[in-house]
């Protein structure tokens, strides 16, 4: 997972994983954010059908206290008890030291360079 949401404390982007070697009994993959590699406090996320190995987390998803993304397989009977996990990073970037001098002499218009 690579965080594509550049706001601090928010994540967004595609999660990918390696499909189960034998998907005969896999009906879905369930994807969550969690507070550890074992899936504690799992929340949010969603599911995809077997054969699909990508899940998109929407931009602006709150990171909160979550530290991992976990993926579980699910059969027609039950969800797997031990997930695959990856550490959850949070990318943040913002502009700073912005300057603008209005060079337009009309009272309700602006013009000029932003640096």
Coordinates of N, CA and C in Angstrom, one line a residue:
X1 N 0.8 -1.2 0.0 CA 0.0 0.0 0.0 C 0.9 1.2 0.0
X2 N 0.6 2.1 -0.9 CA 1.2 3.4 -0.9 C 0.2 4.5 -0.7
X3 N 0.3 5.3 0.3 CA -0.7 6.4 0.6 C -0.6 7.5 -0.5
X4 N -1.7 7.7 -1.2 CA -1.7 8.7 -2.2 C -2.4 10.0 -1.7
X5 N -3.0 10.0 -0.5 CA -3.6 11.1 0.1 C -2.5 11.9 0.8
X6 N -2.3 13.1 0.4 CA -1.2 13.9 1.0 C -1.6 14.7 2.2
X7 N -2.8 14.6 2.7 CA -3.2 15.2 3.9 C -2.8 14.4 5.1
X8 N -2.2 15.1 6.1 CA -1.8 14.4 7.4 C -3.0 13.7 8.0
X9 N -2.8 12.5 8.6 CA -3.8 11.8 9.3 C -5.0 11.3 8.4
X10 N -4.7 11.2 7.1 CA -5.7 10.7 6.1 C -4.9 9.8 5.2
X11 N -5.6 8.7 4.7 CA -5.0 7.8 3.7 C -5.9 7.7 2.5
X12 N -5.3 7.2 1.4 CA -6.1 6.9 0.2 C -5.2 6.2 -0.8
X13 N -5.7 5.3 -1.5 CA -4.9 4.6 -2.5 C -5.3 3.1 -2.6
X14 N -4.7 2.4 -3.5 CA -5.0 1.0 -3.8 C -4.1 0.1 -2.9
X15 N -4.8 -0.9 -2.3 CA -4.1 -1.9 -1.6 C -4.1 -3.2 -2.5
X16 N -3.0 -3.8 -2.6 CA -2.9 -5.0 -3.4 C -2.3 -6.1 -2.6
X17 N -2.6 -7.4 -3.0 CA -2.0 -8.5 -2.3 C -1.9 -9.7 -3.3
X18 N -1.2 -10.7 -2.8 CA -1.1 -11.9 -3.7 C -2.3 -12.8 -3.4
X19 N -2.9 -13.2 -4.5 CA -4.1 -14.1 -4.3 C -3.7 -15.4 -3.7
X20 N -4.7 -16.1 -3.0 CA -4.4 -17.4 -2.4 C -4.0 -18.4 -3.5
X21 N -3.1 -19.2 -3.2 CA -2.6 -20.2 -4.2 C -3.7 -21.1 -4.7
X22 N -4.6 -21.4 -3.9 CA -5.8 -22.2 -4.3 C -7.0 -21.5 -3.8
X23 N -7.7 -20.9 -4.8 CA -9.0 -20.2 -4.5 C -10.2 -21.0 -4.6
X24 N -10.1 -22.3 -4.6 CA -11.3 -23.2 -4.7 C -12.4 -22.8 -3.7
X25 N -12.0 -22.6 -2.5 CA -13.0 -22.3 -1.4 C -13.1 -20.9 -1.0
X26 N -12.3 -20.0 -1.7 CA -12.4 -18.6 -1.4 C -13.5 -17.9 -2.2
X27 N -14.4 -17.2 -1.5 CA -15.5 -16.5 -2.2 C -15.2 -15.0 -2.2
X28 N -14.5 -14.5 -1.2 CA -14.2 -13.1 -1.1 C -12.9 -12.8 -0.4
X29 N -12.4 -11.6 -0.5 CA -11.3 -11.1 0.3 C -11.9 -9.9 1.0
X30 N -11.7 -9.8 2.3 CA -12.1 -8.7 3.2 C -10.9 -7.9 3.6
X31 N -11.0 -6.6 3.4 CA -9.9 -5.6 3.7 C -10.4 -4.6 4.7
X32 N -9.5 -4.4 5.7 CA -9.8 -3.5 6.8 C -8.5 -2.7 7.2
X33 N -8.7 -1.6 8.0 CA -7.6 -1.0 8.7 C -7.7 -1.6 10.1
X34 N -6.6 -1.7 10.8 CA -6.5 -2.4 12.1 C -5.4 -1.7 12.9
X35 N -5.4 -2.1 14.2 CA -4.4 -1.5 15.1 C -3.2 -2.4 15.3
X36 N -3.2 -3.6 14.7 CA -2.0 -4.4 14.7 C -2.0 -5.5 13.6
X37 N -1.0 -6.3 13.4 CA -0.9 -7.3 12.3 C -1.9 -8.4 12.5
X38 N -2.5 -8.6 13.7 CA -3.4 -9.7 13.9 C -4.9 -9.2 13.6
X39 N -5.1 -7.9 13.3 CA -6.4 -7.4 12.9 C -7.2 -6.8 14.1
X40 N -6.5 -6.6 15.2 CA -7.2 -6.0 16.4 C -7.8 -4.7 16.0
X41 N -9.0 -4.4 16.5 CA -9.7 -3.2 16.2 C -10.1 -2.9 14.8
X42 N -10.2 -4.0 14.0 CA -10.4 -3.8 12.5 C -11.7 -3.0 12.3
X43 N -11.6 -2.2 11.2 CA -12.7 -1.3 10.9 C -12.7 -0.9 9.4
X44 N -13.8 -0.4 8.9 CA -13.9 0.1 7.6 C -13.5 -0.9 6.5
X45 N -13.0 -0.4 5.4 CA -12.6 -1.2 4.3 C -13.8 -1.8 3.6
X46 N -13.6 -2.9 3.0 CA -14.7 -3.5 2.2 C -14.3 -4.9 1.7
X47 N -14.9 -5.4 0.7 CA -14.6 -6.7 0.2 C -14.6 -6.7 -1.3
X48 N -13.9 -7.7 -1.9 CA -13.8 -8.0 -3.3 C -14.0 -9.5 -3.6
X49 N -14.4 -9.8 -4.7 CA -14.6 -11.2 -5.1 C -13.3 -11.9 -5.2
X50 N -13.3 -13.3 -5.1 CA -12.1 -14.0 -5.4 C -11.6 -13.7 -6.8
X51 N -10.3 -13.8 -7.0 CA -9.7 -13.5 -8.3 C -9.3 -12.0 -8.4
X52 N -9.8 -11.2 -7.5 CA -9.4 -9.8 -7.5 C -8.4 -9.5 -6.4
X53 N -7.3 -8.8 -6.7 CA -6.3 -8.6 -5.6 C -6.0 -7.1 -5.4
X54 N -7.0 -6.2 -5.6 CA -6.9 -4.8 -5.4 C -8.1 -4.2 -4.7
X55 N -7.9 -3.4 -3.7 CA -9.0 -2.7 -3.1 C -8.6 -1.2 -2.9
X56 N -9.5 -0.3 -3.4 CA -9.2 1.1 -3.3 C -9.7 1.8 -2.0
X57 N -8.8 2.3 -1.2 CA -9.3 3.1 -0.1 C -9.5 4.5 -0.6
X58 N -10.6 5.1 -0.3 CA -11.0 6.4 -0.8 C -10.1 7.5 -0.2
X59 N -9.7 8.5 -1.0 CA -9.0 9.6 -0.4 C -9.8 10.2 0.8
X60 N -9.1 10.7 1.7 CA -9.6 11.3 2.9 C -10.1 10.3 3.9
X61 N -9.7 9.0 3.8 CA -10.0 8.0 4.8 C -9.2 8.4 6.1
X62 N -9.9 8.5 7.2 CA -9.2 8.8 8.5 C -8.3 7.7 8.9
X63 N -7.0 8.1 9.2 CA -6.0 7.1 9.6 C -6.3 6.7 11.1
X64 N -6.7 7.7 11.9 CA -6.9 7.6 13.3 C -5.8 6.8 14.0
X65 N -6.1 5.8 14.8 CA -5.0 5.1 15.5 C -4.6 3.8 14.8
X66 N -5.1 3.6 13.5 CA -4.8 2.4 12.8 C -3.4 2.4 12.3
X67 N -2.8 1.2 12.4 CA -1.3 1.1 12.0 C -1.1 0.1 10.9
X68 N -2.2 -0.7 10.5 CA -2.0 -1.7 9.5 C -3.2 -1.8 8.6
X69 N -3.0 -2.4 7.4 CA -4.1 -2.8 6.6 C -4.0 -4.3 6.6
X70 N -5.2 -5.0 6.9 CA -5.2 -6.4 6.9 C -6.2 -7.0 5.9
X71 N -5.9 -8.1 5.3 CA -6.7 -8.8 4.3 C -7.0 -10.2 4.8
X72 N -8.3 -10.5 4.8 CA -8.7 -11.9 5.2 C -9.4 -12.6 4.0
X73 N -9.2 -13.9 3.9 CA -10.0 -14.6 2.9 C -11.3 -15.0 3.6
X74 N -12.3 -15.2 2.8 CA -13.6 -15.7 3.3 C -14.1 -16.8 2.4
X75 N -14.6 -17.9 3.0 CA -15.2 -18.9 2.2 C -16.8 -18.7 2.4
X76 N -17.5 -19.7 1.9 CA -19.0 -19.5 2.0 C -19.4 -19.7 3.4
X77 N -18.5 -20.2 4.3 CA -18.8 -20.5 5.7 C -18.3 -19.5 6.7
X78 N -17.1 -19.1 6.5 CA -16.4 -18.3 7.6 C -15.3 -17.4 7.0
X79 N -15.0 -16.3 7.8 CA -13.8 -15.5 7.5 C -12.6 -16.1 8.1
X80 N -11.5 -16.0 7.4 CA -10.2 -16.5 8.0 C -9.9 -15.8 9.3
X81 N -9.2 -16.5 10.2 CA -9.0 -16.0 11.5 C -7.6 -15.2 11.6
X82 N -6.7 -15.5 10.7 CA -5.4 -14.8 10.7 C -5.2 -14.1 9.4
X83 N -5.1 -12.8 9.4 CA -5.0 -12.0 8.1 C -3.6 -11.9 7.6
X84 N -3.5 -11.5 6.4 CA -2.2 -11.0 5.9 C -2.2 -9.5 6.2
X85 N -1.0 -8.9 6.5 CA -1.0 -7.5 7.0 C 0.2 -6.8 6.4
X86 N 0.0 -5.5 6.3 CA 1.0 -4.5 5.9 C 0.9 -3.3 6.8
X87 N 2.1 -2.7 7.1 CA 2.1 -1.5 7.9 C 1.5 -0.4 7.1
X88 N 0.8 0.5 7.8 CA 0.1 1.6 7.2 C 0.9 2.9 7.3
X89 N 1.4 3.4 6.2 CA 2.1 4.7 6.3 C 1.2 5.8 6.0
X90 N 1.6 7.0 6.4 CA 0.8 8.2 6.1 C 1.6 9.3 5.5
X91 N 1.4 9.5 4.2 CA 2.2 10.5 3.5 C 1.5 11.9 3.7
X92 N 2.3 12.9 3.9 CA 1.8 14.3 4.0 C 2.7 15.3 3.3
X93 N 2.1 16.2 2.6 CA 2.8 17.2 1.9 C 1.9 18.4 1.7
X94 N 2.5 19.6 1.9 CA 1.7 20.8 1.8 C 2.6 21.9 1.3
X95 N 2.1 22.9 0.6 CA 2.8 24.1 0.2 C 3.0 25.0 1.4
X96 N 4.1 25.8 1.4 CA 4.3 26.7 2.4 C 5.0 28.0 1.9
X97 N 5.1 29.0 2.7 CA 5.7 30.3 2.3 C 5.1 30.8 1.0
X98 N 3.8 30.8 0.9 CA 3.1 31.3 -0.3 C 3.1 32.8 -0.3
X99 N 3.3 33.4 -1.4 CA 3.3 34.9 -1.5 C 2.5 35.3 -2.8
X100 N 1.7 36.4 -2.7 CA 0.9 36.9 -3.8 C 0.8 38.4 -3.7
X101 N 1.2 39.1 -4.7 CA 1.0 40.5 -4.7 C 0.0 40.9 -5.9
X102 N -1.1 41.4 -5.5 CA -2.1 41.8 -6.5 C -1.7 42.9 -7.4
X103 N -1.6 42.7 -8.7 CA -1.1 43.7 -9.6 C -2.3 44.2 -10.5
X104 N -3.5 43.7 -10.2 CA -4.7 44.2 -11.0 C -5.2 45.4 -10.2
X105 N -5.4 46.5 -11.0 CA -5.9 47.7 -10.3 C -7.4 47.8 -10.2
X106 N -8.1 46.9 -10.7 CA -9.6 46.9 -10.5 C -9.9 46.4 -9.1
X107 N -11.0 47.0 -8.5 CA -11.3 46.7 -7.1 C -11.8 45.2 -6.9
X108 N -12.5 44.6 -7.9 CA -13.1 43.3 -7.7 C -12.4 42.2 -8.5
X109 N -11.2 42.5 -9.0 CA -10.4 41.5 -9.7 C -9.0 41.4 -9.1
X110 N -8.4 40.2 -9.4 CA -7.0 40.1 -9.0 C -6.2 39.6 -10.1
X111 N -4.9 39.8 -10.1 CA -4.0 39.4 -11.1 C -2.5 39.5 -10.6
X112 N -1.7 38.6 -11.0 CA -0.3 38.6 -10.6 C 0.2 37.2 -10.4
X113 N 1.4 37.1 -10.0 CA 2.1 35.8 -9.8 C 2.0 35.4 -8.4
X114 N 1.9 34.1 -8.2 CA 2.0 33.5 -6.9 C 3.3 32.8 -6.8
X115 N 4.0 33.0 -5.8 CA 5.3 32.4 -5.6 C 5.4 31.7 -4.2

